[in-house]
Amino acid sequence: MSATRLPGTPRLLRALNDRAALELLLEQGPLTRARLGELTGLSKVTASQLVERLEERGLVTRVGEQAGGRGPNAQLYAVRPGSAHVIGVDVGPERVVAACADITGAVTSRVEQSTHDTDDPVGVVHNAVVQAASSAGAELASVRRIVLGTPGLVDPGTGDITFAFNLPRWHRGLLAALRDDLDTPVVFENDVNLAAVAEAQSGAARGLADFVLVWVGAGVGLAIMLGGRLHHGSSGAAGEIGYLPVPGAPIPRDVSRRAKPAFQQVAGADAIRALAREHGYPDGVAADAVRAAIADGTAGGPMLDEVARRLALGVASTCVVLDPPLVVLAGEVGQAGGAALAERVQHEVAAITLVRPRVVPTGLTDEPILHGALRTALDAVRDEVFGSTVG
């Protein structure tokens, strides 16, 4: 068996070295051949061969010089941004937002498309993707992956949407239609899951392998990160906490009729607006009502306490099963509530269960679903591009 593997060993080592060098260039910026050799532990000759190989494949390029001691200046190398692009898409009931990033992760464009006047989801996504690529100056052929974040269920087996409460026109068969239309790999992912990806990358859960993210906005949802991986469940329904049968609301028995489920009735935006009316706060937007209660100081405490009590029903139900070390409150309401709401939820969960997770507000304020889509696409494309550097 070992004899059959030996011929592949130099090829594998080159691939591993190439990947390590590309990751270093992404993390640290432009580097000389000598510095790449130091950081990878390679000899000067091997490091030079590596850089030449990556240059030939169009993955790195010379970007300047570094003055040294005697002799000519050393050339600086960086990952070539245009070697691949990705597009992330955030799909909502009223608009579609698309952004393009190059392989370094730099976001080079952002566009919006209204969904009000169309019943053609393929056309809406097509226009948004084409505009995002064009605005970034990228050929559509260089876009290696498109990740769309949508509400609802994504079938882990087929990758297709199986149910989206707020997007009745999004249905099975849409994934294949988009792939045919765009002639590019297209992936659907639940929007709250993508928010958790962004939170793990650069938000409140950075550096943690295990945590849950509770999204509180128009709807309520949950993302589960275990061992650094999203947990989807067998049907893609993991995290649909709106359907928790909690006290305080009737429990619909036919979800196919789009009846509002119990926890959604108790803790969603409509419920928070109703609470705002009861406590004398503006009830136009749930997040604004929460901000008003916080700004009201002690007088706003009763409303915040009730919002936290309701949210704790879902958080506690989740935590007694998963026992995560961290719960992130995200979405419009979670963000608006900040530490004031998160601390109340943490206290309430500890009061009604045996688990005591730390509850914190999101560390992100700028389109986490979109950035999670871009990060998911980038991770996949870097694996494809960087993992195929040896010809």
PDB file of N, CA, C and O in Angstrom, residues 213-238:
ATOM      1  N   LEU A 213     -27.039  31.225  17.634  1.00  0.00           N
ATOM      2  CA  LEU A 213     -27.436  32.591  17.330  1.00  0.00           C
ATOM      3  C   LEU A 213     -28.952  32.627  17.224  1.00  0.00           C
ATOM      4  O   LEU A 213     -29.542  31.847  16.465  1.00  0.00           O
ATOM      5  N   VAL A 214     -29.567  33.497  17.998  1.00  0.00           N
ATOM      6  CA  VAL A 214     -31.021  33.677  17.967  1.00  0.00           C
ATOM      7  C   VAL A 214     -31.319  34.966  17.212  1.00  0.00           C
ATOM      8  O   VAL A 214     -30.886  36.047  17.622  1.00  0.00           O
ATOM      9  N   TRP A 215     -32.041  34.822  16.120  1.00  0.00           N
ATOM     10  CA  TRP A 215     -32.387  35.977  15.279  1.00  0.00           C
ATOM     11  C   TRP A 215     -33.782  36.452  15.674  1.00  0.00           C
ATOM     12  O   TRP A 215     -34.745  35.692  15.658  1.00  0.00           O
ATOM     13  N   VAL A 216     -33.879  37.724  16.041  1.00  0.00           N
ATOM     14  CA  VAL A 216     -35.165  38.303  16.423  1.00  0.00           C
ATOM     15  C   VAL A 216     -35.417  39.516  15.533  1.00  0.00           C
ATOM     16  O   VAL A 216     -34.771  40.553  15.678  1.00  0.00           O
ATOM     17  N   GLY A 217     -36.337  39.340  14.604  1.00  0.00           N
ATOM     18  CA  GLY A 217     -36.695  40.419  13.703  1.00  0.00           C
ATOM     19  C   GLY A 217     -38.169  40.279  13.376  1.00  0.00           C
ATOM     20  O   GLY A 217     -39.000  40.083  14.261  1.00  0.00           O
ATOM     21  N   ALA A 218     -38.489  40.376  12.084  1.00  0.00           N
ATOM     22  CA  ALA A 218     -39.872  40.121  11.690  1.00  0.00           C
ATOM     23  C   ALA A 218     -40.276  38.724  12.120  1.00  0.00           C
ATOM     24  O   ALA A 218     -41.390  38.475  12.577  1.00  0.00           O
ATOM     25  N   GLY A 219     -39.336  37.782  11.988  1.00  0.00           N
ATOM     26  CA  GLY A 219     -39.524  36.428  12.483  1.00  0.00           C
ATOM     27  C   GLY A 219     -38.477  36.108  13.519  1.00  0.00           C
ATOM     28  O   GLY A 219     -37.614  36.929  13.837  1.00  0.00           O
ATOM     29  N   VAL A 220     -38.565  34.901  14.070  1.00  0.00           N
ATOM     30  CA  VAL A 220     -37.541  34.430  15.001  1.00  0.00           C
ATOM     31  C   VAL A 220     -36.929  33.164  14.421  1.00  0.00           C
ATOM     32  O   VAL A 220     -37.624  32.334  13.826  1.00  0.00           O
ATOM     33  N   GLY A 221     -35.630  33.036  14.569  1.00  0.00           N
ATOM     34  CA  GLY A 221     -34.939  31.872  14.033  1.00  0.00           C
ATOM     35  C   GLY A 221     -33.689  31.587  14.839  1.00  0.00           C
ATOM     36  O   GLY A 221     -33.278  32.388  15.686  1.00  0.00           O
ATOM     37  N   LEU A 222     -33.090  30.441  14.565  1.00  0.00           N
ATOM     38  CA  LEU A 222     -31.926  29.994  15.320  1.00  0.00           C
ATOM     39  C   LEU A 222     -30.911  29.371  14.374  1.00  0.00           C
ATOM     40  O   LEU A 222     -31.279  28.635  13.462  1.00  0.00           O
ATOM     41  N   ALA A 223     -29.641  29.680  14.600  1.00  0.00           N
ATOM     42  CA  ALA A 223     -28.548  28.982  13.922  1.00  0.00           C
ATOM     43  C   ALA A 223     -27.741  28.251  14.969  1.00  0.00           C
ATOM     44  O   ALA A 223     -27.493  28.779  16.059  1.00  0.00           O
ATOM     45  N   ILE A 224     -27.328  27.029  14.648  1.00  0.00           N
ATOM     46  CA  ILE A 224     -26.591  26.177  15.583  1.00  0.00           C
ATOM     47  C   ILE A 224     -25.214  25.902  15.005  1.00  0.00           C
ATOM     48  O   ILE A 224     -25.089  25.312  13.929  1.00  0.00           O
ATOM     49  N   MET A 225     -24.187  26.307  15.718  1.00  0.00           N
ATOM     50  CA  MET A 225     -22.815  26.046  15.299  1.00  0.00           C
ATOM     51  C   MET A 225     -22.198  25.066  16.287  1.00  0.00           C
ATOM     52  O   MET A 225     -22.082  25.362  17.478  1.00  0.00           O
ATOM     53  N   LEU A 226     -21.830  23.889  15.811  1.00  0.00           N
ATOM     54  CA  LEU A 226     -21.232  22.856  16.642  1.00  0.00           C
ATOM     55  C   LEU A 226     -19.917  22.406  16.016  1.00  0.00           C
ATOM     56  O   LEU A 226     -19.885  22.021  14.855  1.00  0.00           O
ATOM     57  N   GLY A 227     -18.849  22.472  16.779  1.00  0.00           N
ATOM     58  CA  GLY A 227     -17.550  22.087  16.254  1.00  0.00           C
ATOM     59  C   GLY A 227     -17.127  22.907  15.057  1.00  0.00           C
ATOM     60  O   GLY A 227     -16.407  22.415  14.188  1.00  0.00           O
ATOM     61  N   GLY A 228     -17.556  24.158  15.015  1.00  0.00           N
ATOM     62  CA  GLY A 228     -17.209  25.032  13.899  1.00  0.00           C
ATOM     63  C   GLY A 228     -18.019  24.786  12.643  1.00  0.00           C
ATOM     64  O   GLY A 228     -17.731  25.374  11.600  1.00  0.00           O
ATOM     65  N   ARG A 229     -19.063  23.948  12.715  1.00  0.00           N
ATOM     66  CA  ARG A 229     -19.894  23.641  11.549  1.00  0.00           C
ATOM     67  C   ARG A 229     -21.355  23.926  11.854  1.00  0.00           C
ATOM     68  O   ARG A 229     -21.830  23.692  12.965  1.00  0.00           O
ATOM     69  N   LEU A 230     -22.052  24.404  10.859  1.00  0.00           N
ATOM     70  CA  LEU A 230     -23.483  24.604  11.002  1.00  0.00           C
ATOM     71  C   LEU A 230     -24.187  23.256  11.104  1.00  0.00           C
ATOM     72  O   LEU A 230     -23.856  22.318  10.375  1.00  0.00           O
ATOM     73  N   HIS A 231     -25.162  23.198  11.988  1.00  0.00           N
ATOM     74  CA  HIS A 231     -25.988  21.987  12.095  1.00  0.00           C
ATOM     75  C   HIS A 231     -27.327  22.279  11.422  1.00  0.00           C
ATOM     76  O   HIS A 231     -28.064  23.175  11.836  1.00  0.00           O
ATOM     77  N   HIS A 232     -27.633  21.496  10.380  1.00  0.00           N
ATOM     78  CA  HIS A 232     -28.851  21.732   9.596  1.00  0.00           C
ATOM     79  C   HIS A 232     -29.992  20.802   9.975  1.00  0.00           C
ATOM     80  O   HIS A 232     -31.156  21.136   9.720  1.00  0.00           O
ATOM     81  N   GLY A 233     -29.688  19.629  10.512  1.00  0.00           N
ATOM     82  CA  GLY A 233     -30.711  18.639  10.762  1.00  0.00           C
ATOM     83  C   GLY A 233     -30.991  17.813   9.518  1.00  0.00           C
ATOM     84  O   GLY A 233     -30.532  18.126   8.424  1.00  0.00           O
ATOM     85  N   SER A 234     -31.756  16.738   9.677  1.00  0.00           N
ATOM     86  CA  SER A 234     -31.998  15.807   8.566  1.00  0.00           C
ATOM     87  C   SER A 234     -32.828  16.416   7.445  1.00  0.00           C
ATOM     88  O   SER A 234     -32.689  16.038   6.286  1.00  0.00           O
ATOM     89  N   SER A 235     -33.693  17.372   7.773  1.00  0.00           N
ATOM     90  CA  SER A 235     -34.551  17.976   6.750  1.00  0.00           C
ATOM     91  C   SER A 235     -34.255  19.449   6.523  1.00  0.00           C
ATOM     92  O   SER A 235     -34.937  20.109   5.737  1.00  0.00           O
ATOM     93  N   GLY A 236     -33.238  19.974   7.230  1.00  0.00           N
ATOM     94  CA  GLY A 236     -32.922  21.392   7.115  1.00  0.00           C
ATOM     95  C   GLY A 236     -33.712  22.256   8.071  1.00  0.00           C
ATOM     96  O   GLY A 236     -33.614  23.485   8.036  1.00  0.00           O
ATOM     97  N   ALA A 237     -34.494  21.647   8.955  1.00  0.00           N
ATOM     98  CA  ALA A 237     -35.375  22.406   9.840  1.00  0.00           C
ATOM     99  C   ALA A 237     -34.749  22.736  11.192  1.00  0.00           C
ATOM    100  O   ALA A 237     -35.391  23.373  12.017  1.00  0.00           O
ATOM    101  N   ALA A 238     -33.510  22.311  11.433  1.00  0.00           N
ATOM    102  CA  ALA A 238     -32.856  22.659  12.697  1.00  0.00           C
ATOM    103  C   ALA A 238     -32.802  24.176  12.834  1.00  0.00           C
ATOM    104  O   ALA A 238     -32.329  24.869  11.937  1.00  0.00           O
TER     105      ALA A 238
END
